Structures are given as C-alpha cells and as structure tokens.
C-alpha positions as a printed Julia matrix, in Angstrom:
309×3 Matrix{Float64}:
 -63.55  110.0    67.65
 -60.34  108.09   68.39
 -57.35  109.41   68.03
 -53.79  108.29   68.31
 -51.32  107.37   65.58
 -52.8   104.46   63.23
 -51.29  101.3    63.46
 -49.74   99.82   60.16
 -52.01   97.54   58.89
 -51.42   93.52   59.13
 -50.4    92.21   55.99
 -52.07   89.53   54.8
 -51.51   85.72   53.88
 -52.1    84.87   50.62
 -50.9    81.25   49.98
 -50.94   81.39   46.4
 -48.47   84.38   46.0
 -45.93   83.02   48.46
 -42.37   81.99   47.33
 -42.25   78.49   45.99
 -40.13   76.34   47.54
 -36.27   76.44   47.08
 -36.5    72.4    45.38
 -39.08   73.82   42.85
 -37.25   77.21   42.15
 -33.73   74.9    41.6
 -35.69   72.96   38.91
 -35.11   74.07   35.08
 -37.77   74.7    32.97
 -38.56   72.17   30.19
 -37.85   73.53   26.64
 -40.28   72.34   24.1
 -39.89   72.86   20.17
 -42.32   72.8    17.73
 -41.24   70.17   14.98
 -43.14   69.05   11.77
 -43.41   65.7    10.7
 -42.48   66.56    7.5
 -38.64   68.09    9.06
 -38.47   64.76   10.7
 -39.0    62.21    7.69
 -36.14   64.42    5.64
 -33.7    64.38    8.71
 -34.25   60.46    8.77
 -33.57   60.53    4.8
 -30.27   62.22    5.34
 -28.92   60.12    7.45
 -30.03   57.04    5.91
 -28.25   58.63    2.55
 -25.33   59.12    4.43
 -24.96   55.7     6.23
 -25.5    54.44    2.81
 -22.82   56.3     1.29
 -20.36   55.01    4.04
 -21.09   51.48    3.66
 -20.82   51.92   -0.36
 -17.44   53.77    0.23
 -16.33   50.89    2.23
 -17.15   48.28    0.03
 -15.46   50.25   -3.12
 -12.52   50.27   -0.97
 -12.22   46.72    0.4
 -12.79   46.27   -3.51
  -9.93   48.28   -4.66
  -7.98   46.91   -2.2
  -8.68   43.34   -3.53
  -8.3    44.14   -7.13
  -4.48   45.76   -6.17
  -4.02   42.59   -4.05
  -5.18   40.2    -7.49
  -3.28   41.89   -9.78
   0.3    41.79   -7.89
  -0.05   39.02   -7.68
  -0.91   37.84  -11.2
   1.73   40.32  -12.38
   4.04   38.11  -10.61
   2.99   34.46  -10.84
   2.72   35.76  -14.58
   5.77   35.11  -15.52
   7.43   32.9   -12.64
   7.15   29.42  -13.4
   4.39   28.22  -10.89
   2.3    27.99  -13.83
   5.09   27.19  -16.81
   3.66   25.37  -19.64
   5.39   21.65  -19.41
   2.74   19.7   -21.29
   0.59   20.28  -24.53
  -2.02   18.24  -24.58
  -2.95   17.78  -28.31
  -6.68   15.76  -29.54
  -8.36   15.46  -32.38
  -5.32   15.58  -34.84
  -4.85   12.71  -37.0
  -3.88   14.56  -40.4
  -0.98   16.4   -38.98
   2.36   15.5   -37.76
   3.56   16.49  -34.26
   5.78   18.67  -35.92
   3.75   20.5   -37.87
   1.66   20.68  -34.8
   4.0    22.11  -32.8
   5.19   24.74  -35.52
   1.79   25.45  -36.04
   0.88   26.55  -32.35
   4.48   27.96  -31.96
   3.88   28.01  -28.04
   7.29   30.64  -26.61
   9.81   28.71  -25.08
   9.23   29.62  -21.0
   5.9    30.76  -21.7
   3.27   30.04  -18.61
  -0.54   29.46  -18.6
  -0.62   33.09  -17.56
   0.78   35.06  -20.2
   0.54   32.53  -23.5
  -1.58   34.19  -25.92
  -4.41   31.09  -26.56
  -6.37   32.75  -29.25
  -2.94   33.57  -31.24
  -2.4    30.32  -30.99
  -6.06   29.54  -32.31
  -5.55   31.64  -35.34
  -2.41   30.23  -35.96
  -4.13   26.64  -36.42
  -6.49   27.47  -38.04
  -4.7    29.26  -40.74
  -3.97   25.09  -41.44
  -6.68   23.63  -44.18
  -7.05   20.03  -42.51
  -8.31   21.98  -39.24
 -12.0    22.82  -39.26
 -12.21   24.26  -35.84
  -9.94   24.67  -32.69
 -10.06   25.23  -29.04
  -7.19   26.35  -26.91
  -7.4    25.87  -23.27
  -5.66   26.12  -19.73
  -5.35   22.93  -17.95
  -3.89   24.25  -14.3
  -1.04   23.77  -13.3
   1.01   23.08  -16.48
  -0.85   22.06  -18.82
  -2.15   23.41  -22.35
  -4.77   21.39  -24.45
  -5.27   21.86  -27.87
  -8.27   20.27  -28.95
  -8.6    20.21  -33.07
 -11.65   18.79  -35.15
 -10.35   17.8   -38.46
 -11.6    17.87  -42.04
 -12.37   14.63  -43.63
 -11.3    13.31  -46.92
 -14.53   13.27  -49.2
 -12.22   12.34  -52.55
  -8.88   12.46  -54.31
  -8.92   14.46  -57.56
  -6.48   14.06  -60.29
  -5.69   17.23  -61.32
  -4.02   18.31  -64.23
  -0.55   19.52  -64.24
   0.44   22.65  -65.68
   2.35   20.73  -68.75
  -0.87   18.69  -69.89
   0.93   15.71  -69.27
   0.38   13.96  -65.6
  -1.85   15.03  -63.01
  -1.05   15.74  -59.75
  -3.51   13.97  -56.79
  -5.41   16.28  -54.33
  -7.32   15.62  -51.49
 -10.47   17.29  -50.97
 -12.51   17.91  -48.14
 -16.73   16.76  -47.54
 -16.63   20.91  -47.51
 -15.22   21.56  -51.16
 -12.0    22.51  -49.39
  -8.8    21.25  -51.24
  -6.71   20.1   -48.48
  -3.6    19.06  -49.87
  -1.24   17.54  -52.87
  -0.81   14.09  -52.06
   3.07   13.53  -52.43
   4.6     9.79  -54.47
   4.7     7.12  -51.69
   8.67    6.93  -51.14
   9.59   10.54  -51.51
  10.92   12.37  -48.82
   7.84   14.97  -48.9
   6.11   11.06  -48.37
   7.86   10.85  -45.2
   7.27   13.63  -43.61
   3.43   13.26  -44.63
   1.35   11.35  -41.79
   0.16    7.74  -42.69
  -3.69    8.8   -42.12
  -3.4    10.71  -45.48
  -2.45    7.55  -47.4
  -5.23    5.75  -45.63
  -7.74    7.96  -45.94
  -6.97    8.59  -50.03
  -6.67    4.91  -50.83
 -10.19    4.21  -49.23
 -11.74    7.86  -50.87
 -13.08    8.33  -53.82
 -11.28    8.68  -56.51
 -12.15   11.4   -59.65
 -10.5    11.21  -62.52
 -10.42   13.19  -66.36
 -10.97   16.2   -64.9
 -10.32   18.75  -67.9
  -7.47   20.96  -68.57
  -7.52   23.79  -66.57
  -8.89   22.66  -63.45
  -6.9    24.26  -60.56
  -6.15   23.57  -56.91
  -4.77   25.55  -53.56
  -4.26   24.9   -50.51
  -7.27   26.38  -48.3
  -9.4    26.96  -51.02
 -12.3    26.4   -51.85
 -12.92   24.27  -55.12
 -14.76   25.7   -58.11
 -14.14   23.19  -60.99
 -18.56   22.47  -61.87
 -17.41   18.79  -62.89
 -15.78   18.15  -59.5
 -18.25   19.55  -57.48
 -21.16   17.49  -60.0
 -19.08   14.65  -59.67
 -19.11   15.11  -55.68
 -22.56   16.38  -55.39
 -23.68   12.75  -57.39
 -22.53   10.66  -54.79
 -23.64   12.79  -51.72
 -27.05   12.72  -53.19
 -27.07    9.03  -53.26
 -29.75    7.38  -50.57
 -28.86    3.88  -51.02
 -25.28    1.63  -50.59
 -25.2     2.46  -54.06
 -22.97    5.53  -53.26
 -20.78    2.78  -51.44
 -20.24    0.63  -54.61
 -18.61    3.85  -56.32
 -14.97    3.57  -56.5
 -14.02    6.3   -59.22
 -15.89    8.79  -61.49
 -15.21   10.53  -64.96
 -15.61   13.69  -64.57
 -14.28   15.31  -68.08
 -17.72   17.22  -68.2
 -20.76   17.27  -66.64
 -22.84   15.47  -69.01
 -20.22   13.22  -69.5
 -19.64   11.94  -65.61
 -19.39    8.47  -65.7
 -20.05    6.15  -62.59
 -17.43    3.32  -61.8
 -18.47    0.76  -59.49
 -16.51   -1.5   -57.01
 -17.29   -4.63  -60.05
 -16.21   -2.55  -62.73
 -19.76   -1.78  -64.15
 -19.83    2.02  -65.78
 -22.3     3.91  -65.3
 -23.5     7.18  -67.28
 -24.91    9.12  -64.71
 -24.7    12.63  -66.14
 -25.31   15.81  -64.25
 -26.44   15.91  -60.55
 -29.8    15.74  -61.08
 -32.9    13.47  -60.33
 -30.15   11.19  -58.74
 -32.57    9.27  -56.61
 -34.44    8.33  -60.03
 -31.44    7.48  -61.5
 -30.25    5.69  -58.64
 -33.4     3.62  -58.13
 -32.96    2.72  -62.36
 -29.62    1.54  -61.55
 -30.67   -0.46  -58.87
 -33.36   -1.95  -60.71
 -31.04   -2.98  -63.48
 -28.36   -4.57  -61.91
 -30.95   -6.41  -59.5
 -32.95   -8.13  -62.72
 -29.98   -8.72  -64.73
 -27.41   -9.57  -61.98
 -23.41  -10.49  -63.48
 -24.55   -9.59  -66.87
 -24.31   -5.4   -66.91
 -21.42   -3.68  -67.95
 -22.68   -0.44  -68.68
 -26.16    1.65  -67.6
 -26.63    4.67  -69.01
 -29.18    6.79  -67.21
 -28.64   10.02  -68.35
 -32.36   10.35  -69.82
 -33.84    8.76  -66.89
 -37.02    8.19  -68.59
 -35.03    6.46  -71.35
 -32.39    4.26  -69.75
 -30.09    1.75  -71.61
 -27.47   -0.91  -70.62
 -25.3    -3.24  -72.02
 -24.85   -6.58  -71.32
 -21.0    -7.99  -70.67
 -19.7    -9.32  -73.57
C-alpha cells in the first residue's frame, strides 16, 4: 500500500455553476405584475371621468366669463344713448290721433331700446277701446314700432240720454264693443276727434229708437237685446241686401224695422230665419220693382207689402 500524504483533490469544472458574466449580473431583473382586466377598464373610466370633468369645467368657465362680459356691457349701453329711442314708428292707427297715441304709449323721455319697458307700453294701448291688438317692437338702432290693428265701425247707435230727451250717437264695434260717443261736428271735442271717425259713422249703419234705458261705456261690451238683434239681422244677411240697409228701428225686437237705401221699410222682426226672410224680400221687390213701400216679413210664411201710394 502507498503511502505518503494525499494530494487535495482537483476540483472540478462544472460550466453550469460558474459565475455569469459581469454584463448579465449588471442587468436588472424585469418586474412583472399581475393585473386584471377588470382593474384596467375602471382605471380607463376614471380618467375618462376626469378629462371630462376638466373640459366641462372649462367650458362653464369660458361661459361665465362671457355672460360677465354680456352683461357689462348691456348694463352700460343700457342707458347710454347708442341705442336712444329717436323714432316711433306707429301702423295700423287710423282712429287715433298722434296725440293720443303718444299719451297712450307714454314712451320716458331719454329712454333707449334697452331699458323701455315694451309690454308696459302694450298694456297701456290696449287699455284704448279702438285697439284690438298691439305689438311693440325694437327696430335697432333707434327705432320703436308700434304696430296697432284697429276695431272697425259695425254701426252708430242713438242712444238715449239720461233726460229722455236727445240721444247721444255711439259707435260700435263688428265685436259688440262700444267704442266711443261721437262728439257735434264743430265742437272743440270735434276737433280733437280724428276725421276717420266721421267717415267711418256717416258710411255705418245707423240704429235708431233704441228704448229708454239703453246704456253705453267706453270698452264695454254692449248688452241692449234690440241692438245686438238689430246688428245680428244684418250680419246674417247673405245677399247685397245687407248693403241696401241704411238705418234700423230697433225700439224692440219684434218691432225692428228695416230701412233701405230707397226708403222702402221693412218689418223684419227678430233675428231669425233671416235668409228666408231675406230671400221674401228679395222676391218682392224683384216682381213688383218701384212700387213697394213697405214688406213685412215678420211671419215669413205669411208675408205682406204695401204698394207706394
């Protein structure tokens, strides 16, 4: 047996345990996470939310900033006189004098397109019986128009005074409205009255005996039953008939009495079956033409007439 001290043993290569090179050892290691699709969709959400919420921020601001911008700026042209009100434009009014136009829209002294209150001014008009309807508008940049539509005159009424002794003439509207006490030509309530009254009442229709009792206002409406059957005769009318009648009697219903444009009288009665009355009457004066003076068609199954004497 061999002796002698041992020698250490060799060590041996293995190539897979050695040290990895110094490049590879400087390189970090990768970090991976573990995220769920579900973390990433509500992480997307948020931020969507919140770019959303800046963008509506930004628009509320440039907003408000507009709106303060707008309104110093109407708080100041308000009531400067870039916009000062040096015209009023006034159409549709042939009833009413300028100056009762211009008391009636009582537009301030200095006031501008800005600040005048148009629907005052509305109200104020139409507080006036000959106006049926009004519009108020700004006509930039000094302008205001006043457009009116007017009632029209369907007849004058004489209407008894409160001493039973004259009668006083009103003008009443198509509507039943009475408009207005028709001063005496030559007064000084005449003068101040425009000429499109006169004209209008000497070409209406005129009703006459109304009773005792009968009353009219301003801006009302009328409720005397032989005016309004006098009234509602005529409208029913289909034919030029209702053009031939001048005047009417109306001291009662049954009573109303038809005057034609050739002085023939007519005894019409109340308004009803007027288009077989009317077609009577028309039938009468046709076949007996120059020779009627009077028709009486209150029975329309029954009517008379009587021949000019």
């Amino acid at each position: 047996m061999r002796t002698g001290p041992r020698r250490a043993p060799r060590a041996e290569s293995n190539r897979s345990e050695a040290t990895p090179p110094a490049r590879a050892a400087a390189r970090p290691a990768r970090a991976y996470e573990s995220v769920r699709i579900g973390d990433l969709t509500r992480q997307e959400r948020h931020e969507r939310a919140q770019q959303r919420s800046r963008a509506l921020a930004l628009r509320v601001g440039i907003a408000v900033g507009v709106a303060a911008v707008l309104l110093v700026a109407f708080l100041v042209l308000r009531s400067s006189s870039v916009f000062s009100i040096d015209n009023v434009s006034v159409k549709g009014v042939e009833h009413l004098t300028s100056t009762e136009m211009a008391q009636l829209a009582g537009v301030p002294a200095g006031a501008t397109l800005l600040d005048v209150d148009a629907g005052a001014i509305e109200r104020r008009i139409k507080r006036n019986a000959w106006v049926k309807s009004v519009s108020v508008s700004r006509g930039f940049p000094h302008t205001l128009n006043i457009d009116v539509v007017e009632r029209t005159v369907a007849a004058v009424v004489e209407v008894p005074a409160a001493d039973a002794r004259t009668t006083k003439l009103w003008a009443i509207s198509s509507d039943r409205l009475w408009l207005m006490p028709i001063p005496a030509k030559g007064t000084e309530a005449a003068a101040a009255t425009s000429a499109k009254v006169y004209e209008d009442a000497d070409a209406a229709l005129h009703i006459t005996d109304v009773p005792f009792g009968t009353t009219a206002a301003i801006g009302q409406m009328c409720t005397d039953s032989n005016v309004l059957n006098a009234l509602g005769i005529v409208d029913g009318m289909t034919t030029d008939l209702a053009k031939r009648v001048k005047s009417v009697s109306a001291a009662g219903e049954e009573e109303t009495v038809l005057i034609l444009d050739n002085g023939v009288e007519i005894a019409f009665g109340k308004a009803e079956h007027i288009r077989d009355k009317e077609r009577v009457v028309l039938k009468i004066l046709e076949e007996n033409e120059g020779k009627v003076s009077y028709i009486n068609v209150r029975s329309v199954s029954k009517p008379t007439w009587r021949a000019v004497a």
